[in-house]
Amino acid sequence: MSVVRVTLPDGSAREYDREVTPLDVAKSIGSGLARAAVAAMVDGRGVDLTTPLVGAVALNILTDRSPEALEILRHSCAHLMAQALKRLYPEARFGVGPVIDNGFYYDVDIDHRLTVEDLPRIEEEMHRIVKENVAVERRELAREDALEAFRRLGDPYKVELIEAIPAGETISTYAQGEFVDLCRGPHVGSTGKVRHFKLQSIAGAYWRGSEKNKQLQRIYGTAFFSEEELETHLRLLEEAKRRDHRRLGRELDLYHLQEEAPGMVFWHPAGAVIWRQVEGYIRGVIEQNGYQEIRTPMIVDRSLWERSGHWDKFREMMFTTESESREFAVKPMNCPCHIQVFNQAVRSYRELPLRLAEFGSCHRNEPSGTLHGLMRARNFVQDDAHIFCTEAQIGPEVIAFIRLVFEVYATFGFGVPLIKLADRPAQRVGSDAVWDRAEQALRDALAEVGASFELNPGEGAFYGPKLEFSLQDSLGRVWQCGTIQVDFSMPERLAATYVGEDNHPHTPVMLHRAILGSIERFIAVLIEHFGGAMPPWLAPVQAIVLPISERHRDYAVQVSARLAQVGVRTEVDRHDEKVGAKIRNAQLRKIPYMVVVGDHEQEAGTVAVRLRDLGDQGSMEIDSLIKRITTAVRSRAIEL
RNA sequence: GCCGACGUAGCUCAGCCGGUAGAGCAGCUGAUUUGUAAUCAGCAGGUCGCAGGUUCAACCCCUGUCGUCGGCUCCA
């Protein structure tokens, strides 16, 4: 009998002179750990608690507190659901059933067309299987045996999956009672461990993601280790629904979309205020950071797009128009136009880096099925800029840009963004040496500002590597907004040059960069982040004056005029309603400052202030209110 | 773009087996003169997404189309 030597995450080691499993090890450490154990990592690989350990291994027992364990639980829950489905629909054949962010899904091929009404029945069956507490057992088998087994089960999808598994890789199945599934594992030890779950929705999904294949029914669900966590998660989803920018956009009268212009936004006065504030703020920031704003045409002759390469690659995404036998395209991006501005003069190296910025309105004919409110539109405005520079200037420019992104996101009330470095894809232009230097410049810039990042291997653009900046909203959702991309290709294609110190022409490097990305989309993120309750500087109406009764209207108008004089966006509520109703309306419109005026205030020349988030503040001088509002607005405070 | 569901008043939604549409909120008018999340009453508001078809008769059934929603795919 060989000796098993186990090293635990804390560095301690244990030796066993008999066959042991992770569960045995857990038991030998403590019964509490054994109870909490879900699965284990052996040398970085997930295994079942019952997998025998061999030789010297690094063991990490996963308990219900480890993030990896949650994925295992959800994966086991997917199997549990599949078993229930098989019981209810014996003809069921299964595609893939992976874990995804916040849950899992399983693709199933059954004759019955599922609706959400079927979900409770499936859940019921799942709970029954949980009660049965069936053991989940792993079996490893030879490829031929596996193929044979699933052929016998009549599961063509699984057969296809096995065929795709590279030779030499272990093929394993997991059985729980009468149900067997092809699976790498690991899994929880028995169905009784999966208790807190919810099936959420049904959607169509093609087998292997190709529309040429049969469409399967995909059932989404989620699972947690405790009922509280499950409920918290479900509440979060409810909250996300309440904050949906499409719903708030209508309720707050910010914008609308209509059939005649699919994917293109009609901004209402209130929404346009938010827009102007966002744009104005960014304009100020870039002015202070050495950018020059330009404006370029929206419709440009086809020949420019041919030269830039867009016509070849993205023609079907471009709107075109025609006049006097010439074909034009509505710009899908601003860079070719910016290069035209660059090219209008003989540029010297002394002018670099040259930073040209534009709030450029772009149109892309996105597939109809992908449109989503402001988040994915066919017409959107980028806070775009192109920095023309030398290769040596990439580093400093990227550093400055990262700092700028951090500053801007913080202003909007977001924390430090998540950063991804997308490096060279298989299909690319430019020599490896140039890519090496550009990627290194991005890494060095990140190190210089002390920013941590994740690598996104092979996801760079064909023309250069890029950084992507994602912010996290108040519900913990991640939105990619900012980006900076190195471009070795387009300046050359469009013949951009500058005269170097050596008196010879050189091709500049171009950096594409945006902080917010699409302003439409960024506003949508803001709406959802704040749940429509915008900070004072962004609020369409900052202060609404509420006269107690009709006889206070004149005074209300005076107060409102005073506020307007100092630049506060204000209104008077002239409805013939009780204050309670006016407060309610103002509150529903999420107006930050409510200014109540009645007999007391009129006589004393004061105002009674109610804050959206903090309630009644009592009476104060009008000047105090003005100071309070203008201070909050000027500092772009998030809190009132 | 693909699959599915949906499209009725400004908004949210009812509308049975095919017999020419209804509520609440919002709006308007009147009464009320209001003190921190909804005062009462009346009135007005509709080519039932659009185009065809079936039928004596279509919001309802059929076909097409546009849009929206949920996914899939895509996202320079």
XYZ file of C-alpha atoms (C1' of nucleotides) in Angstrom:
716
model
C 0.000 0.000 0.000
C 1.474 3.262 -1.080
C 1.492 6.266 1.155
C -0.731 9.244 0.422
C 0.783 12.574 1.297
C -1.667 15.466 1.424
C -0.651 19.114 1.566
C -3.393 21.479 2.685
C -3.787 25.128 1.641
C -2.332 26.348 4.947
C 0.888 24.482 4.103
C 0.413 21.707 6.650
C 0.827 18.148 5.462
C -0.726 14.865 6.449
C 0.194 11.319 5.563
C -2.014 8.288 5.286
C -0.877 4.713 4.765
C -4.236 3.583 3.461
C -6.572 4.598 0.650
C -8.143 7.936 1.489
C -10.604 10.288 -0.161
C -10.965 14.036 0.358
C -13.951 13.256 2.565
C -11.748 11.030 4.775
C -9.223 13.830 5.056
C -11.951 16.305 5.934
C -13.267 13.932 8.605
C -9.805 13.543 10.058
C -9.572 17.307 10.352
C -12.983 17.822 11.891
C -16.564 16.733 11.614
C -17.659 20.323 10.917
C -15.451 20.470 7.861
C -16.683 17.080 6.704
C -20.263 18.286 6.964
C -19.561 21.524 5.097
C -17.459 19.831 2.416
C -18.942 19.898 -1.062
C -16.091 18.779 -3.279
C -12.342 19.214 -3.418
C -9.541 20.575 -5.516
C -6.615 18.235 -6.017
C -3.589 19.910 -7.560
C -5.918 22.599 -8.878
C -8.404 20.172 -10.406
C -11.933 19.744 -9.112
C -12.742 16.259 -7.826
C -15.511 14.553 -5.904
C -15.235 14.029 -2.195
C -15.148 10.313 -2.875
C -12.331 10.349 -5.429
C -9.410 8.343 -4.027
C -6.228 10.341 -3.543
C -3.008 9.001 -4.998
C 0.584 9.892 -4.148
C 1.573 13.366 -3.026
C -1.178 15.891 -3.653
C -2.132 19.444 -2.808
C -5.660 19.236 -1.454
C -8.164 22.012 -0.956
C -11.470 20.963 0.558
C -14.229 23.090 -0.928
C -16.951 24.025 1.504
C -20.194 25.863 0.896
C -18.278 29.081 1.350
C -15.924 28.625 -1.620
C -16.948 30.150 -4.931
C -15.889 27.001 -6.773
C -18.274 25.019 -4.607
C -21.197 27.159 -5.679
C -20.457 26.311 -9.286
C -20.340 22.627 -8.429
C -23.650 22.894 -6.610
C -25.238 24.593 -9.602
C -23.842 22.024 -11.946
C -25.293 19.295 -9.756
C -28.561 21.199 -9.780
C -28.514 21.123 -13.573
C -28.212 17.341 -13.396
C -30.987 17.237 -10.853
C -33.193 19.182 -13.234
C -32.271 16.880 -16.092
C -33.222 13.865 -14.031
C -36.576 15.433 -13.202
C -37.135 16.266 -16.860
C -36.347 12.716 -17.892
C -38.907 11.457 -15.405
C -41.566 13.830 -16.645
C -40.670 13.549 -20.321
C -39.115 10.135 -20.965
C -38.309 11.070 -24.559
C -36.020 13.860 -23.373
C -32.552 14.089 -24.894
C -29.998 16.409 -23.493
C -27.566 18.866 -24.994
C -25.221 20.751 -22.717
C -25.946 21.871 -19.181
C -23.240 24.219 -17.963
C -22.885 26.619 -15.081
C -23.100 30.274 -16.021
C -22.840 33.516 -14.056
C -25.436 33.354 -11.315
C -26.871 29.976 -12.248
C -27.004 27.246 -14.809
C -28.977 26.049 -17.779
C -29.630 22.796 -19.522
C -30.549 22.409 -23.196
C -33.144 19.756 -23.708
C -34.865 18.248 -26.705
C -38.404 17.206 -25.793
C -41.586 17.026 -27.801
C -43.618 19.092 -25.367
C -43.220 22.828 -25.859
C -42.330 24.095 -22.416
C -43.754 27.242 -20.914
C -43.019 28.903 -17.586
C -46.117 27.187 -16.248
C -44.268 23.886 -16.541
C -41.444 25.056 -14.297
C -43.191 24.543 -10.934
C -43.989 20.985 -11.923
C -40.371 20.313 -12.806
C -39.254 21.925 -9.544
C -41.664 19.694 -7.668
C -40.139 16.620 -9.257
C -36.683 17.969 -8.410
C -37.656 18.384 -4.767
C -38.888 14.810 -4.794
C -35.505 13.601 -6.014
C -33.794 15.749 -3.378
C -35.865 14.007 -0.733
C -34.893 10.614 -2.134
C -31.298 11.728 -1.497
C -29.897 9.547 -4.259
C -26.148 9.046 -4.284
C -24.312 10.714 -7.187
C -21.712 8.300 -8.504
C -18.861 8.854 -10.891
C -17.751 6.255 -13.387
C -14.825 6.485 -15.739
C -15.045 4.532 -18.897
C -13.389 3.900 -22.205
C -14.433 6.048 -25.119
C -16.005 3.107 -26.960
C -17.995 2.083 -23.917
C -19.178 5.624 -23.402
C -20.267 5.942 -27.017
C -22.002 2.607 -26.801
C -23.777 3.568 -23.590
C -25.175 6.832 -24.914
C -26.080 5.287 -28.235
C -28.075 2.756 -26.304
C -29.732 5.547 -24.348
C -30.610 7.133 -27.678
C -28.912 10.400 -26.813
C -27.414 11.676 -30.074
C -26.216 14.946 -28.588
C -24.161 13.227 -25.930
C -22.720 10.916 -28.564
C -21.654 13.963 -30.511
C -20.117 15.494 -27.403
C -18.133 12.343 -26.670
C -16.886 12.273 -30.232
C -15.598 15.799 -29.720
C -13.626 14.893 -26.603
C -9.941 14.699 -27.530
C -8.410 11.236 -27.470
C -6.591 10.477 -24.280
C -8.866 12.540 -22.116
C -10.752 10.693 -19.403
C -14.408 10.184 -20.131
C -16.637 10.030 -17.116
C -20.314 9.739 -16.374
C -22.293 10.589 -13.303
C -25.218 8.462 -12.256
C -27.873 9.389 -9.778
C -30.501 6.685 -9.484
C -31.893 5.850 -12.904
C -30.338 8.929 -14.492
C -26.901 8.914 -16.111
C -25.186 11.910 -17.658
C -21.929 12.474 -19.430
C -19.970 14.827 -17.243
C -16.477 15.811 -16.246
C -17.628 16.613 -12.720
C -17.113 17.094 -9.912
C -20.466 16.857 -8.247
C -21.970 16.917 -4.802
C -22.210 13.513 -3.178
C -25.963 13.091 -3.295
C -29.077 14.815 -4.554
C -30.005 15.707 -0.981
C -27.297 18.393 -1.020
C -29.094 20.498 -3.625
C -31.919 22.123 -1.756
C -32.266 25.792 -2.550
C -32.936 26.327 -6.210
C -35.294 28.037 -8.607
C -36.030 27.462 -12.267
C -36.252 30.856 -13.891
C -36.964 30.897 -17.580
C -37.135 29.055 -20.852
C -35.613 30.046 -24.134
C -34.708 28.523 -27.443
C -31.080 27.762 -28.130
C -29.505 26.022 -31.066
C -27.578 22.854 -30.574
C -23.954 24.000 -30.500
C -25.030 27.582 -31.069
C -25.523 27.207 -34.800
C -28.790 28.185 -36.373
C -28.274 25.381 -38.884
C -28.840 22.896 -36.083
C -31.987 21.890 -34.312
C -33.275 24.297 -31.761
C -33.428 22.934 -28.250
C -35.294 24.282 -25.276
C -33.025 25.880 -22.736
C -34.145 26.005 -19.129
C -32.400 28.506 -16.892
C -32.187 28.124 -13.165
C -30.081 28.988 -10.186
C -29.113 27.386 -6.904
C -27.556 28.446 -3.628
C -26.385 26.837 -0.435
C -28.989 28.618 1.641
C -32.535 29.787 1.195
C -31.491 33.306 2.268
C -28.900 33.584 -0.470
C -31.387 32.300 -3.010
C -33.963 34.827 -1.912
C -31.447 37.660 -1.880
C -30.518 36.757 -5.419
C -34.133 36.611 -6.578
C -34.794 39.958 -4.911
C -31.829 41.412 -6.770
C -33.365 40.261 -10.033
C -36.657 41.903 -9.059
C -34.768 45.080 -8.259
C -33.028 44.943 -11.634
C -36.443 44.720 -13.276
C -37.651 47.734 -11.333
C -34.568 49.657 -12.418
C -34.707 48.635 -16.071
C -33.848 51.790 -18.013
C -36.575 51.027 -20.538
C -39.167 51.142 -17.803
C -37.666 54.147 -15.995
C -37.114 55.921 -19.295
C -40.845 55.865 -19.846
C -41.851 56.538 -16.250
C -39.495 59.482 -15.942
C -40.294 60.716 -19.455
C -36.649 60.613 -20.535
C -36.867 59.251 -24.067
C -38.798 56.971 -26.346
C -38.276 54.653 -29.264
C -40.771 54.027 -32.016
C -41.298 51.714 -34.934
C -40.338 54.200 -37.579
C -36.818 54.491 -36.228
C -35.908 51.151 -34.696
C -32.911 51.347 -32.435
C -32.716 55.140 -32.606
C -33.624 57.320 -29.710
C -36.045 60.241 -29.364
C -34.749 62.119 -26.333
C -37.404 64.028 -24.388
C -36.549 67.268 -22.563
C -35.780 65.496 -19.281
C -33.531 62.930 -20.927
C -31.827 65.610 -22.974
C -30.870 67.390 -19.751
C -29.062 64.294 -18.521
C -27.401 64.008 -21.894
C -26.192 67.610 -21.837
C -24.816 67.248 -18.333
C -22.927 64.086 -19.206
C -21.606 65.493 -22.458
C -20.737 68.849 -20.899
C -18.841 67.186 -18.100
C -16.824 65.033 -20.492
C -16.160 68.019 -22.724
C -14.694 69.879 -19.763
C -12.573 66.916 -18.759
C -11.066 66.354 -22.171
C -10.420 70.053 -22.688
C -8.386 69.997 -19.510
C -6.491 66.982 -20.776
C -5.159 68.242 -24.046
C -7.850 67.111 -26.438
C -9.211 69.237 -29.237
C -12.832 68.757 -30.190
C -13.742 68.398 -33.837
C -16.900 67.583 -35.803
C -16.960 65.441 -38.908
C -19.599 64.452 -41.465
C -22.073 61.719 -40.819
C -22.333 60.658 -44.445
C -19.211 59.918 -46.415
C -18.536 58.542 -49.893
C -18.120 54.811 -50.197
C -14.548 55.211 -51.422
C -13.305 56.313 -48.007
C -14.826 53.211 -46.420
C -13.201 51.106 -49.080
C -9.834 52.591 -48.288
C -10.324 52.247 -44.561
C -11.272 48.602 -45.009
C -14.719 48.931 -43.455
C -16.535 48.416 -46.727
C -15.031 44.959 -47.033
C -15.557 43.853 -43.493
C -18.651 45.589 -42.242
C -20.660 46.574 -45.256
C -23.825 44.816 -44.114
C -23.694 46.765 -40.862
C -23.533 50.128 -42.617
C -26.482 52.226 -43.708
C -25.994 53.495 -47.210
C -27.580 56.210 -49.263
C -27.190 57.461 -52.764
C -27.137 60.768 -54.532
C -26.249 61.738 -58.094
C -25.086 58.213 -58.810
C -22.649 58.220 -55.907
C -22.948 55.779 -53.094
C -22.479 57.044 -49.573
C -22.355 55.346 -46.208
C -23.518 56.714 -42.881
C -20.502 56.532 -40.644
C -20.359 53.537 -38.311
C -17.327 55.007 -36.562
C -15.387 58.216 -36.518
C -11.774 57.204 -37.041
C -11.546 57.503 -40.834
C -12.935 61.022 -40.607
C -10.520 61.943 -37.853
C -7.639 60.822 -40.017
C -8.941 63.174 -42.734
C -8.608 66.032 -40.284
C -5.142 64.883 -39.349
C -4.199 64.707 -43.027
C -5.222 68.272 -43.773
C -1.804 69.578 -42.832
C 1.789 68.519 -42.983
C 2.192 67.300 -39.430
C 5.393 67.635 -37.491
C 6.565 65.296 -34.749
C 6.353 68.383 -32.555
C 2.553 68.282 -32.818
C 2.338 64.774 -31.443
C 0.551 63.488 -29.555
C -2.368 65.085 -31.358
C -5.639 64.287 -29.634
C -8.773 64.782 -31.707
C -12.069 64.261 -29.920
C -15.622 64.119 -31.166
C -19.021 63.354 -29.740
C -19.512 61.384 -32.887
C -22.929 60.144 -33.853
C -22.545 56.709 -35.413
C -25.017 54.407 -37.093
C -24.632 50.663 -37.253
C -27.302 48.478 -38.711
C -27.319 46.015 -35.841
C -29.379 42.853 -36.358
C -32.935 43.536 -35.216
C -32.821 40.804 -32.597
C -29.947 42.426 -30.744
C -31.542 45.817 -30.137
C -32.131 46.577 -26.476
C -33.382 49.998 -25.399
C -30.485 52.407 -25.017
C -28.053 49.597 -24.346
C -27.829 48.395 -27.911
C -28.982 50.983 -30.419
C -28.466 51.554 -34.118
C -27.623 55.190 -33.610
C -25.374 56.148 -30.744
C -22.917 58.846 -29.856
C -19.454 57.928 -28.726
C -17.312 60.129 -26.529
C -14.681 59.277 -29.061
C -11.154 60.482 -29.610
C -8.145 59.455 -31.601
C -4.674 60.133 -30.374
C -2.051 60.347 -33.084
C 1.326 59.643 -31.573
C 4.657 57.917 -31.922
C 5.184 54.403 -30.704
C 7.182 55.778 -27.796
C 4.240 57.942 -26.767
C 1.830 55.022 -26.417
C 2.904 54.431 -22.823
C 2.439 57.949 -21.441
C -0.821 58.372 -23.363
C -2.241 55.137 -21.996
C -1.199 56.077 -18.464
C -2.920 59.451 -18.773
C -5.984 57.787 -20.203
C -6.274 55.209 -17.426
C -6.090 58.005 -14.857
C -8.774 59.900 -16.753
C -11.085 56.883 -16.800
C -10.648 56.380 -13.061
C -11.463 60.024 -12.409
C -14.545 60.057 -14.614
C -16.026 56.827 -13.245
C -15.476 58.040 -9.699
C -17.362 61.238 -10.512
C -20.359 59.191 -11.580
C -20.207 57.291 -8.321
C -18.609 54.092 -9.532
C -15.684 52.342 -7.913
C -12.420 51.329 -9.507
C -13.162 49.750 -12.889
C -12.220 46.212 -13.810
C -9.627 46.230 -16.564
C -8.995 43.649 -19.221
C -5.997 43.540 -21.488
C -6.943 41.965 -24.803
C -3.836 40.830 -26.616
C -3.016 39.637 -30.131
C -5.628 37.586 -31.955
C -4.746 34.885 -34.466
C -5.780 37.102 -37.374
C -3.837 40.336 -37.173
C -1.789 42.933 -38.965
C 1.627 44.170 -37.897
C 4.807 42.339 -36.997
C 5.218 40.357 -33.796
C 7.901 42.783 -32.689
C 5.473 45.682 -32.904
C 2.784 43.714 -31.057
C 5.330 42.813 -28.385
C 6.123 46.452 -27.828
C 2.511 47.602 -27.864
C 1.344 44.928 -25.422
C 4.298 45.690 -23.204
C 3.455 49.399 -23.301
C -0.077 48.605 -22.097
C 1.240 46.369 -19.310
C 3.760 48.972 -18.237
C 1.079 51.652 -18.189
C -1.121 49.486 -15.961
C 1.811 48.826 -13.645
C 2.686 52.525 -13.567
C -0.771 53.508 -12.293
C -0.896 50.460 -10.027
C -3.985 49.024 -11.685
C -4.697 45.314 -11.566
C -6.056 43.696 -14.681
C -7.133 40.447 -16.229
C -5.749 39.082 -19.444
C -8.230 38.504 -22.225
C -6.078 36.352 -24.444
C -6.466 36.632 -28.197
C -9.333 39.110 -27.911
C -7.510 42.152 -29.259
C -8.638 43.801 -32.476
C -6.924 42.682 -35.650
C -5.209 46.057 -35.771
C -3.835 46.180 -32.246
C -4.152 45.273 -28.553
C -6.586 47.049 -26.289
C -7.607 47.740 -22.728
C -11.238 47.448 -21.743
C -12.664 49.194 -18.705
C -15.749 47.825 -16.963
C -17.610 49.424 -14.136
C -19.744 47.733 -11.557
C -23.163 49.165 -10.757
C -25.071 49.269 -7.493
C -26.503 45.811 -8.166
C -23.065 44.369 -8.792
C -23.565 44.086 -12.532
C -20.558 44.698 -14.738
C -20.707 46.995 -17.781
C -17.874 47.411 -20.217
C -17.719 51.072 -21.151
C -14.282 52.524 -21.695
C -11.617 51.273 -24.056
C -8.286 52.267 -25.477
C -7.062 50.473 -28.565
C -3.734 50.654 -30.258
C -4.053 50.787 -34.042
C -1.106 49.989 -36.310
C -3.188 49.672 -39.417
C -5.540 52.471 -40.206
C -3.108 55.424 -40.236
C -1.155 53.609 -42.879
C -4.216 52.574 -44.892
C -5.398 56.154 -44.929
C -1.946 57.580 -45.547
C -1.497 59.542 -42.348
C 2.060 60.755 -41.908
C 4.084 63.202 -39.901
C 7.539 64.586 -40.479
C 9.984 63.261 -37.941
C 13.086 64.783 -36.420
C 14.956 63.108 -39.250
C 13.002 65.157 -41.781
C 11.446 61.985 -43.179
C 7.776 61.045 -43.230
C 6.609 58.522 -40.616
C 3.308 56.787 -40.006
C 1.851 57.699 -36.624
C 0.309 55.176 -34.280
C -3.333 55.861 -33.593
C -5.035 55.222 -30.269
C -8.823 54.860 -30.408
C -10.292 55.630 -27.035
C -13.597 56.264 -25.357
C -14.308 56.734 -21.674
C -18.065 56.256 -21.595
C -18.320 54.354 -24.861
C -21.793 55.002 -26.175
C -23.442 57.899 -24.366
C -26.853 56.286 -24.860
C -25.648 53.134 -23.219
C -23.800 54.978 -20.476
C -26.941 56.908 -19.584
C -28.814 53.619 -19.462
C -26.215 52.319 -17.023
C -26.565 55.499 -14.947
C -30.350 55.171 -14.890
C -30.132 51.582 -13.687
C -27.287 52.293 -11.264
C -29.206 55.101 -9.579
C -32.616 53.514 -10.074
C -33.633 56.744 -11.804
C -32.778 58.855 -8.732
C -30.033 60.878 -10.378
C -27.577 62.897 -8.319
C -28.422 66.625 -8.267
C -26.048 67.623 -11.066
C -27.680 65.124 -13.439
C -31.295 65.396 -12.285
C -33.552 66.769 -15.047
C -35.498 68.809 -12.494
C -33.414 69.597 -9.443
C -35.957 71.376 -7.292
C -39.739 71.449 -7.449
C -41.610 74.089 -5.502
C -44.838 72.827 -3.937
C -47.323 75.484 -2.821
C -49.550 74.266 -0.014
C -52.596 75.925 -1.530
C -53.531 78.169 -4.392
C -52.824 81.341 -2.449
C -49.156 80.350 -2.159
C -48.618 80.000 -5.886
C -47.242 83.471 -6.426
C -44.738 82.996 -3.650
C -43.856 79.595 -5.102
C -43.208 81.221 -8.459
C -40.951 83.787 -6.758
C -38.974 81.082 -4.984
C -38.668 79.118 -8.205
C -37.418 82.235 -10.016
C -34.770 82.795 -7.358
C -33.553 79.249 -7.830
C -33.596 79.537 -11.608
C -31.509 82.723 -11.363
C -28.629 80.788 -9.863
C -28.973 78.066 -12.474
C -31.077 75.538 -10.589
C -33.429 73.555 -12.839
C -36.748 74.112 -11.167
C -40.524 73.893 -11.540
C -43.625 74.886 -9.657
C -46.298 72.237 -9.086
C -49.537 74.025 -10.014
C -51.851 71.073 -9.567
C -54.880 71.640 -7.413
C -53.894 68.878 -5.026
C -53.014 68.398 -1.393
C -49.318 68.548 -0.502
C -49.326 64.820 0.119
C -50.185 64.223 -3.510
C -47.635 66.752 -4.739
C -44.928 65.180 -2.604
C -45.876 61.780 -3.911
C -45.638 62.946 -7.510
C -42.300 64.643 -6.934
C -41.030 61.567 -5.151
C -42.129 59.324 -8.032
C -40.364 61.654 -10.442
C -37.311 61.265 -8.182
C -36.732 65.001 -7.939
C -33.950 65.551 -5.394
C -35.185 68.746 -3.717
C -38.810 69.407 -2.813
C -39.502 72.917 -1.648
C -42.755 73.266 0.277
C -44.178 76.759 0.750
C -47.259 77.703 2.795
C -48.344 80.441 5.136
C -45.356 80.104 7.469
C -42.805 80.279 4.700
C -44.551 83.039 2.819
C -44.695 85.226 5.929
C -41.135 84.493 6.965
C -39.732 84.520 3.440
C -38.361 81.015 3.932
C -38.845 77.558 2.440
C -39.531 74.127 3.927
C -37.174 71.614 2.332
C -37.778 67.944 1.802
C -35.024 65.809 0.362
C -35.788 62.902 -1.922
C -33.656 60.516 0.091
C -33.813 62.026 3.579
C -37.314 63.435 3.986
C -38.448 66.603 5.721
C -35.614 68.974 6.689
C -37.786 71.743 8.140
C -37.749 75.439 7.239
C -34.701 77.365 6.130
C -33.696 80.571 4.402
C -33.892 80.481 0.629
C -30.179 81.315 0.518
C -29.369 78.270 2.624
C -31.273 76.100 0.181
C -29.511 77.724 -2.762
C -26.164 77.136 -1.138
C -27.035 73.560 -0.400
C -28.137 72.822 -3.967
C -25.381 74.685 -5.748
C -22.713 73.105 -3.556
C -24.020 69.644 -4.342
C -24.295 70.414 -8.039
C -20.918 72.082 -8.366
C -19.122 69.255 -6.597
C -21.151 66.722 -8.565
C -22.011 65.093 -5.265
C -23.785 61.763 -5.384
C -25.541 62.276 -2.045
C -27.914 65.177 -1.580
C -30.414 37.683 -38.724
C -32.586 32.806 -36.162
C -36.423 30.579 -32.555
C -40.514 31.632 -29.451
C -44.011 34.929 -27.182
C -46.389 39.465 -27.446
C -48.683 44.175 -29.902
C -56.153 46.886 -27.304
C -56.682 54.729 -24.771
C -50.586 58.696 -23.071
C -49.289 54.460 -19.170
C -50.617 49.563 -16.802
C -53.913 46.030 -18.219
C -59.243 43.399 -18.906
C -62.081 41.843 -23.183
C -65.833 34.411 -22.768
C -67.422 30.018 -27.915
C -66.367 35.410 -33.862
C -71.889 39.460 -32.847
C -68.733 46.813 -33.915
C -64.334 47.654 -26.968
C -63.765 48.351 -20.873
C -61.144 49.612 -15.975
C -57.431 52.116 -13.033
C -53.797 55.874 -13.432
C -52.517 60.194 -16.347
C -55.347 64.469 -19.059
C -59.437 68.192 -19.090
C -63.642 70.601 -16.272
C -65.984 71.589 -11.710
C -66.154 71.368 -6.463
C -62.481 71.650 -2.608
C -57.903 75.514 -0.384
C -55.254 71.580 1.155
C -48.615 71.086 5.847
C -44.762 66.157 3.879
C -46.152 59.437 -0.638
C -52.823 59.473 -3.822
C -59.605 64.834 -2.005
C -64.244 64.006 -4.595
C -67.307 64.149 -8.965
C -68.022 64.633 -14.103
C -66.038 64.677 -19.087
C -63.048 63.374 -22.893
C -59.925 59.825 -24.924
C -59.609 53.788 -29.656
C -58.977 52.554 -37.816
C -57.579 46.916 -31.346
C -49.439 47.660 -34.838
C -49.996 47.522 -40.373
C -51.694 44.928 -45.062
C -54.363 41.119 -47.072
C -57.732 36.833 -46.496
C -61.920 33.631 -44.408
C -66.993 34.981 -42.725
C -73.573 37.676 -43.018
C -70.197 39.557 -39.176
C -63.109 39.677 -37.095
C -59.724 42.745 -31.333
C -60.813 37.367 -31.641
C -59.592 32.639 -37.049
C -55.690 32.398 -41.319
C -51.407 34.563 -44.223
C -47.857 38.203 -44.703
C -45.354 42.322 -42.648
C -43.341 45.856 -38.996
C -42.096 46.479 -34.059
C -41.304 44.957 -28.943
C -39.876 41.285 -25.313
C -36.995 36.682 -23.859
C -33.143 33.824 -25.616
C -29.463 32.398 -29.552
C -25.897 34.410 -32.756
C -23.285 38.955 -33.400
C -20.965 43.417 -31.493
C -15.010 46.974 -36.053
